[in-house]
Short mmCIF file of C-alpha atoms in Angstrom, two decimals:
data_model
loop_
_atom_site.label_atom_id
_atom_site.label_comp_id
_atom_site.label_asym_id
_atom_site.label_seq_id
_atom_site.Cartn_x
_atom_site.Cartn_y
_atom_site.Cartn_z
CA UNK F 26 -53.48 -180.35 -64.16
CA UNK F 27 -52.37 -176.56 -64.60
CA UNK F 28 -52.79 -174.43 -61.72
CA UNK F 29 -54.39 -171.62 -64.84
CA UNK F 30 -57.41 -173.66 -64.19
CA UNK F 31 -57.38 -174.20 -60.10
CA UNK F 32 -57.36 -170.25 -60.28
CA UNK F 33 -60.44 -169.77 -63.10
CA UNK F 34 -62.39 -172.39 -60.98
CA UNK F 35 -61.74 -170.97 -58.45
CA UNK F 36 -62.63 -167.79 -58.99
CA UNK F 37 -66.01 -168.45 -59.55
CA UNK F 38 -68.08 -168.12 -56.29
CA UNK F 39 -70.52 -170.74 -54.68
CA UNK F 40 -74.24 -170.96 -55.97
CA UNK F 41 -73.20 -168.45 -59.02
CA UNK F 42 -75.13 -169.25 -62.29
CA UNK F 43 -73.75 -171.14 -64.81
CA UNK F 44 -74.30 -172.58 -68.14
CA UNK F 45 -73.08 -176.03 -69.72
CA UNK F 46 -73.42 -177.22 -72.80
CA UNK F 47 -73.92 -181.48 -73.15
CA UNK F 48 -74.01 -183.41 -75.51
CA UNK F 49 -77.14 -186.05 -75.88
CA UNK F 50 -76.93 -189.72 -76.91
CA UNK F 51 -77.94 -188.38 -80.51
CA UNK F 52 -74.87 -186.09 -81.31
CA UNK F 53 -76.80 -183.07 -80.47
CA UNK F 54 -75.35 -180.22 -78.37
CA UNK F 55 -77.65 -179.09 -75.56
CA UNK F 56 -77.47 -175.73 -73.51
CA UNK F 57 -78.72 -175.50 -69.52
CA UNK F 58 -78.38 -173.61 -66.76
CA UNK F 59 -77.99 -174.37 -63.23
CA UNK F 60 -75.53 -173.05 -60.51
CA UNK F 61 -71.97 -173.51 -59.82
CA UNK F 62 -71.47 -175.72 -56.15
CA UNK F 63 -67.88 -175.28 -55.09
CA UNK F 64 -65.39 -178.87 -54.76
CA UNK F 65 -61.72 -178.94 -54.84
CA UNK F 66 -60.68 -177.36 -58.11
CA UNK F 67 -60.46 -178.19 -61.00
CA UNK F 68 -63.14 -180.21 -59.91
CA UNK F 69 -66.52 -178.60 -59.18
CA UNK F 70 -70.40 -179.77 -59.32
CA UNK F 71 -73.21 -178.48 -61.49
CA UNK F 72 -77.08 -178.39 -59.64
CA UNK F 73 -79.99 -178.24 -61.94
CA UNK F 74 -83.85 -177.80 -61.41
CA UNK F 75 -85.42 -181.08 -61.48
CA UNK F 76 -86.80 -181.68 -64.86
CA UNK F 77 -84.30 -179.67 -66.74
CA UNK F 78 -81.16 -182.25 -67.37
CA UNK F 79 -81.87 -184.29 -70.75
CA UNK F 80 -82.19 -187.95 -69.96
CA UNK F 81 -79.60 -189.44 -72.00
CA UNK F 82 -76.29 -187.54 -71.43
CA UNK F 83 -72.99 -188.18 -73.63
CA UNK F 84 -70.59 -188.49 -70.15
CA UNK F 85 -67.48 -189.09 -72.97
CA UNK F 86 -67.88 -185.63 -74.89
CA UNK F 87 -66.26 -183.01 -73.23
CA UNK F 88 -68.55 -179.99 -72.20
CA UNK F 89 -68.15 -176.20 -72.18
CA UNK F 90 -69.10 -174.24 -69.06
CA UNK F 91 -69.27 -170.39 -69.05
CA UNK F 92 -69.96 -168.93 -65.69
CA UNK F 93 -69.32 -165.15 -63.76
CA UNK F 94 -65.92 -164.63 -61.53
CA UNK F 95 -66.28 -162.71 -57.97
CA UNK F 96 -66.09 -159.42 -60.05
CA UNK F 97 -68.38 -159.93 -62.41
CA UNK F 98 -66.24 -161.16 -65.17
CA UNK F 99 -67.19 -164.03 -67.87
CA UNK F 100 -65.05 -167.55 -67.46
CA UNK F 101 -65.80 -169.81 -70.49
CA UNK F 102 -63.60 -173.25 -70.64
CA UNK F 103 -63.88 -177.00 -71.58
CA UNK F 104 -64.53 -179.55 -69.05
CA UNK F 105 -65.05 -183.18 -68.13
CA UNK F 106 -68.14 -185.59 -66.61
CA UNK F 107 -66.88 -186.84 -63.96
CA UNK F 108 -70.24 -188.62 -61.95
CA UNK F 109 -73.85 -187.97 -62.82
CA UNK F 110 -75.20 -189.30 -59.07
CA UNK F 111 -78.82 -188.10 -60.05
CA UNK F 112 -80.78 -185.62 -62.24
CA UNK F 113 -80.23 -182.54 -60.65
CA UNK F 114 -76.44 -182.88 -60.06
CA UNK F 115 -73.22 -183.59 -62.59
CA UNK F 116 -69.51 -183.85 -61.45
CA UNK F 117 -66.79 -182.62 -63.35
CA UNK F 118 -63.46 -181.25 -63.47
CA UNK F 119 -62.21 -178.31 -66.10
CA UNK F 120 -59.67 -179.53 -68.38
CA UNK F 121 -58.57 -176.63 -71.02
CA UNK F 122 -59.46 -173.14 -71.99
CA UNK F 123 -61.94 -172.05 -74.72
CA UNK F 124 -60.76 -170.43 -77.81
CA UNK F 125 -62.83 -167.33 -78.15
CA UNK F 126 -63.64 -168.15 -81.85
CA UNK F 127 -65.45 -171.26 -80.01
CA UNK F 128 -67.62 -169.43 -77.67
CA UNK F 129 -70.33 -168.67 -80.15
CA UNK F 130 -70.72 -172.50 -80.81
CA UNK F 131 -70.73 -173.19 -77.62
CA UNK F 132 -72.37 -170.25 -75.80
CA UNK F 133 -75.40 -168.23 -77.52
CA UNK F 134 -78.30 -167.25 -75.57
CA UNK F 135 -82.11 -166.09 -77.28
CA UNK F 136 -82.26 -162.59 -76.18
CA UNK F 137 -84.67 -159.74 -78.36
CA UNK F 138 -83.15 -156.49 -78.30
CA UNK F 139 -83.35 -153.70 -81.39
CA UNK F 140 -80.44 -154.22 -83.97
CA UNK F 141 -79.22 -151.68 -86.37
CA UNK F 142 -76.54 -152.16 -88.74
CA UNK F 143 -74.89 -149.29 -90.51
CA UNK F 144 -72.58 -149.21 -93.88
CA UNK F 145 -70.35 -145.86 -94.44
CA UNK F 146 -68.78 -146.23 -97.44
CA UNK F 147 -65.57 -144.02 -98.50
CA UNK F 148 -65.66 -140.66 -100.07
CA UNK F 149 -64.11 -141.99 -103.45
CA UNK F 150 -66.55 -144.85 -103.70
CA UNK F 151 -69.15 -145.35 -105.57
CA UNK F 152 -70.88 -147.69 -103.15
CA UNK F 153 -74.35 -146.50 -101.44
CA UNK F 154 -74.65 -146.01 -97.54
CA UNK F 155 -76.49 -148.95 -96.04
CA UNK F 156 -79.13 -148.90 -92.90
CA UNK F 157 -81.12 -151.82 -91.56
CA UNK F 158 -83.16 -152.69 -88.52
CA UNK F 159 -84.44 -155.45 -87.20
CA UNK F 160 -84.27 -157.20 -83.81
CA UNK F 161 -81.57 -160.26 -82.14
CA UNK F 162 -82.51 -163.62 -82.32
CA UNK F 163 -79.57 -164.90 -80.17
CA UNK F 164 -76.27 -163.50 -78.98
CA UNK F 165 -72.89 -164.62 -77.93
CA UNK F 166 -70.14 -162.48 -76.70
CA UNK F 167 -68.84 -163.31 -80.73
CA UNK F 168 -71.61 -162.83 -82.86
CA UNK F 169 -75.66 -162.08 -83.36
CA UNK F 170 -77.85 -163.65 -85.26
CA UNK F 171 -80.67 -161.51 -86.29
CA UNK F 172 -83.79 -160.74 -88.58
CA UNK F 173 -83.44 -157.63 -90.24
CA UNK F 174 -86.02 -155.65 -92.53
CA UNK F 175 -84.06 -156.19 -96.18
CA UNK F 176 -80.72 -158.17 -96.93
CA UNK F 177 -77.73 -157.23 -95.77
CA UNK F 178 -75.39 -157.20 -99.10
CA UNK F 179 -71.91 -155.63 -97.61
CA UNK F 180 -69.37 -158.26 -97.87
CA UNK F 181 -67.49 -155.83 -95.54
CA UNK F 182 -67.31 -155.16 -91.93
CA UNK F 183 -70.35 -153.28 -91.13
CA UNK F 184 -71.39 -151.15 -87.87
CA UNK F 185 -73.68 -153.45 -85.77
CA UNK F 186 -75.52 -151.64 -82.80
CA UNK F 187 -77.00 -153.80 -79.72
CA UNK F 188 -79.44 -151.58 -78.29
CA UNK F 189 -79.39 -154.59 -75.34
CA UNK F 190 -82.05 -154.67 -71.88
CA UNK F 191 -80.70 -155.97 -68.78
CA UNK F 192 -78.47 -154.28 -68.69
CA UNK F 193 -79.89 -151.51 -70.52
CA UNK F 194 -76.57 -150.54 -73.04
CA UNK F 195 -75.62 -149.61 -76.10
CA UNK F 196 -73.00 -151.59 -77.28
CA UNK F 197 -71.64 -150.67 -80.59
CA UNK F 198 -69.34 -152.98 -82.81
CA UNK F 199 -68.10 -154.39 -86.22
CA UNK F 200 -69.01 -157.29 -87.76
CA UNK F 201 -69.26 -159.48 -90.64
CA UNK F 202 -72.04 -161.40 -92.44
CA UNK F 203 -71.83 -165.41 -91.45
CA UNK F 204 -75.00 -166.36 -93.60
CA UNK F 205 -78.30 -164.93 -94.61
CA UNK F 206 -81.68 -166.39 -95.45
CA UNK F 207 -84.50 -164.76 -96.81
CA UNK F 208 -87.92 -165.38 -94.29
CA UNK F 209 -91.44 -164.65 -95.21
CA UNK F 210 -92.57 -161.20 -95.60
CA UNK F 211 -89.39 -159.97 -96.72
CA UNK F 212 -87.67 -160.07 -93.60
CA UNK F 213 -83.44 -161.47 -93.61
CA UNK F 214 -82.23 -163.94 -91.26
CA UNK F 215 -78.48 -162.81 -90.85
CA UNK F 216 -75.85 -164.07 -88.75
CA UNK F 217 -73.11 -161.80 -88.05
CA UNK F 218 -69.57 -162.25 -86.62
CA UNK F 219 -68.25 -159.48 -84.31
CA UNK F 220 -64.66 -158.55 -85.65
CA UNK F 221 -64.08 -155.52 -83.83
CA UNK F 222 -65.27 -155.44 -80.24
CA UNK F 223 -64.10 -153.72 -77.07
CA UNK F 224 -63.58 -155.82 -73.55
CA UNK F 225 -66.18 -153.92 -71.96
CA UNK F 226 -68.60 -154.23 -74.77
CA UNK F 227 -68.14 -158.26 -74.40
CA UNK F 228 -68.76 -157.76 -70.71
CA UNK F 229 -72.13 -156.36 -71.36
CA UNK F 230 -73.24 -159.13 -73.51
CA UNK F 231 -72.01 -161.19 -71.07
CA UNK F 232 -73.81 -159.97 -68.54
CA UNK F 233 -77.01 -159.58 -70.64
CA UNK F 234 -76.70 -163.48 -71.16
CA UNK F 235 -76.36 -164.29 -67.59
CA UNK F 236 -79.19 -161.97 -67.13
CA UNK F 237 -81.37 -163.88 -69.21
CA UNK F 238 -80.13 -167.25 -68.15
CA UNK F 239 -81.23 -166.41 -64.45
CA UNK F 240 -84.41 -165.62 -65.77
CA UNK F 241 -84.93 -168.62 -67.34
CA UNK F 242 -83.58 -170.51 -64.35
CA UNK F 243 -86.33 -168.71 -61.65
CA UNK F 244 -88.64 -170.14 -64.32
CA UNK F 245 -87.35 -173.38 -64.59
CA UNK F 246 -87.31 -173.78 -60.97
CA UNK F 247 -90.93 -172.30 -60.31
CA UNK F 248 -92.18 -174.48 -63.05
CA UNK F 249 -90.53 -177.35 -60.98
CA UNK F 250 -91.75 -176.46 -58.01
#
C-alpha cells in the first residue's frame, strides 16, 4: 500500500467530519456524513447517526471519502469496505487518490447562496455583454449547478460569482456551461464547470460544504436522538 495514503489518512484528525459516498444494492450512488474514528492507516472507521446508513450497502464498489486535514485542508480519495459490524459503523481502508475531474461526481453538497454570472465580450466583437442571477442548487469544489433568471447562451468561459454563507466569501471564478434546462416560470437550470479556479477559492467551497454537512449531521443526530 503507498505510504502517499498512510500520510493523507493520517492527516485527518479523530472525530473530524466526513463524507462517503456508497453505493446501494440498486446501482445508485448515495452521499452521508458521519465522522472520521482513527485505526491504523490506510485503514480507518466511519460512525454514523443511527438511522442514517441505507440498508442495503454495495460492500464490492469502491467508495469516495472527502474529509478536512489538521489545517483545515480538503482530502478527497477512493476507498474500500472492509467490515460493516452494525449500522452506525463501516470499516475501510483508502486505496487510491481522486482525480479532481471526479470530485464533482462524487462530492456535491445542496447549499443556496446568490449566483451571478457575467459575459465580457472583446472590444472587436460583435457579441452582447451577458448578466444573470439566480441562486446554487448544489456545489462541489468543480462545479455549480444553479437556477438562473434567463438561459445562459455563452458557449464560452463565463465569470461565475459564489456569493457563499458559512463562510461568508466571495469567491469569484470561470466556468463553463455542462447542461441547461428550461424550468417553469422562465427560470434555467444550468450546470456549470469551474475551469479557472484559485486554491484558496476551492478551500472556501470546501469549507462551505463541510459547513453544511455538519449541519446536517447535528440534525441527523438530534432527529436520532
Amino acid at each position: 500500500m503507498s505510504s502517499d495514503m498512510n500520510t493523507l489518512v493520517d492527516s485527518i484528525p479523530d472525530r473530524q467530519p466526513a463524507t462517503v459516498t456508497l453505493t446501494d444494492a440498486g446501482s445508485k450512488r448515495i452521499q452521508v456524513s458521519g465522522v472520521f474514528k482513527e485505526s491504523t492507516a490506510p485503514s480507518f472507521f466511519l460512525l454514523f447517526p443511527a438511522g442514517t446508513l441505507p440498508d442495503k450497502i454495495d460492500p464490492d464498489k469502491p467508495c469516495a471519502v472527502a474529509s478536512q486535514d489538521g489545517q483545515g485542508k480538503s482530502v478527497t480519495f477512493a476507498a474500500k469496505i472492509v467490515d460493516m459490524p452494525n449500522s452506525r459503523v463501516i470499516e475501510l481502508i483508502a486505496n487510491k487518490s481522486i482525480r479532481p475531474e471526479d470530485l464533482r461526481e462524487y462530492f456535491r453538497v445542496n447549499i443556496k447562496a446568490p449566483v451571478e454570472v457575467f459575459y465580457d465580450p472583446p472590444n472587436d466583437g460583435d457579441e452582447e455583454p451577458m448578466e444573470l442571477g439566480g441562486e446554487t442548487v448544489d456545489i462541489s469544489q468543480t462545479g455549480v449547478l444553479t437556477i438562473l433568471t434567463d438561459e445562459c447562451r455563452i458557449n464560452k468561459p463565463v465569470i461565475i460569482e459564489l456569493n457563499l454563507p458559512n463562510p461568508a466569501e466571495l469567491v469569484i471564478c470561470s466556468g463553463r456551461v455542462v447542461r441547461s434546462k428550461r424550468l417553469r416560470h422562465n427560470r434555467w437550470l444550468t450546470s456549470f464547470h469551474f475551469d479557472n479556479i484559485s486554491s484558496s477559492a476551492r478551500d472556501i467551497i470546501a469549507k462551505n460544504c463541510f459547513a453544511e454537512q455538519r449541519r446536517q449531521l447535528r440534525e441527523n443526530i438530534q432527529t436520532a436522538g
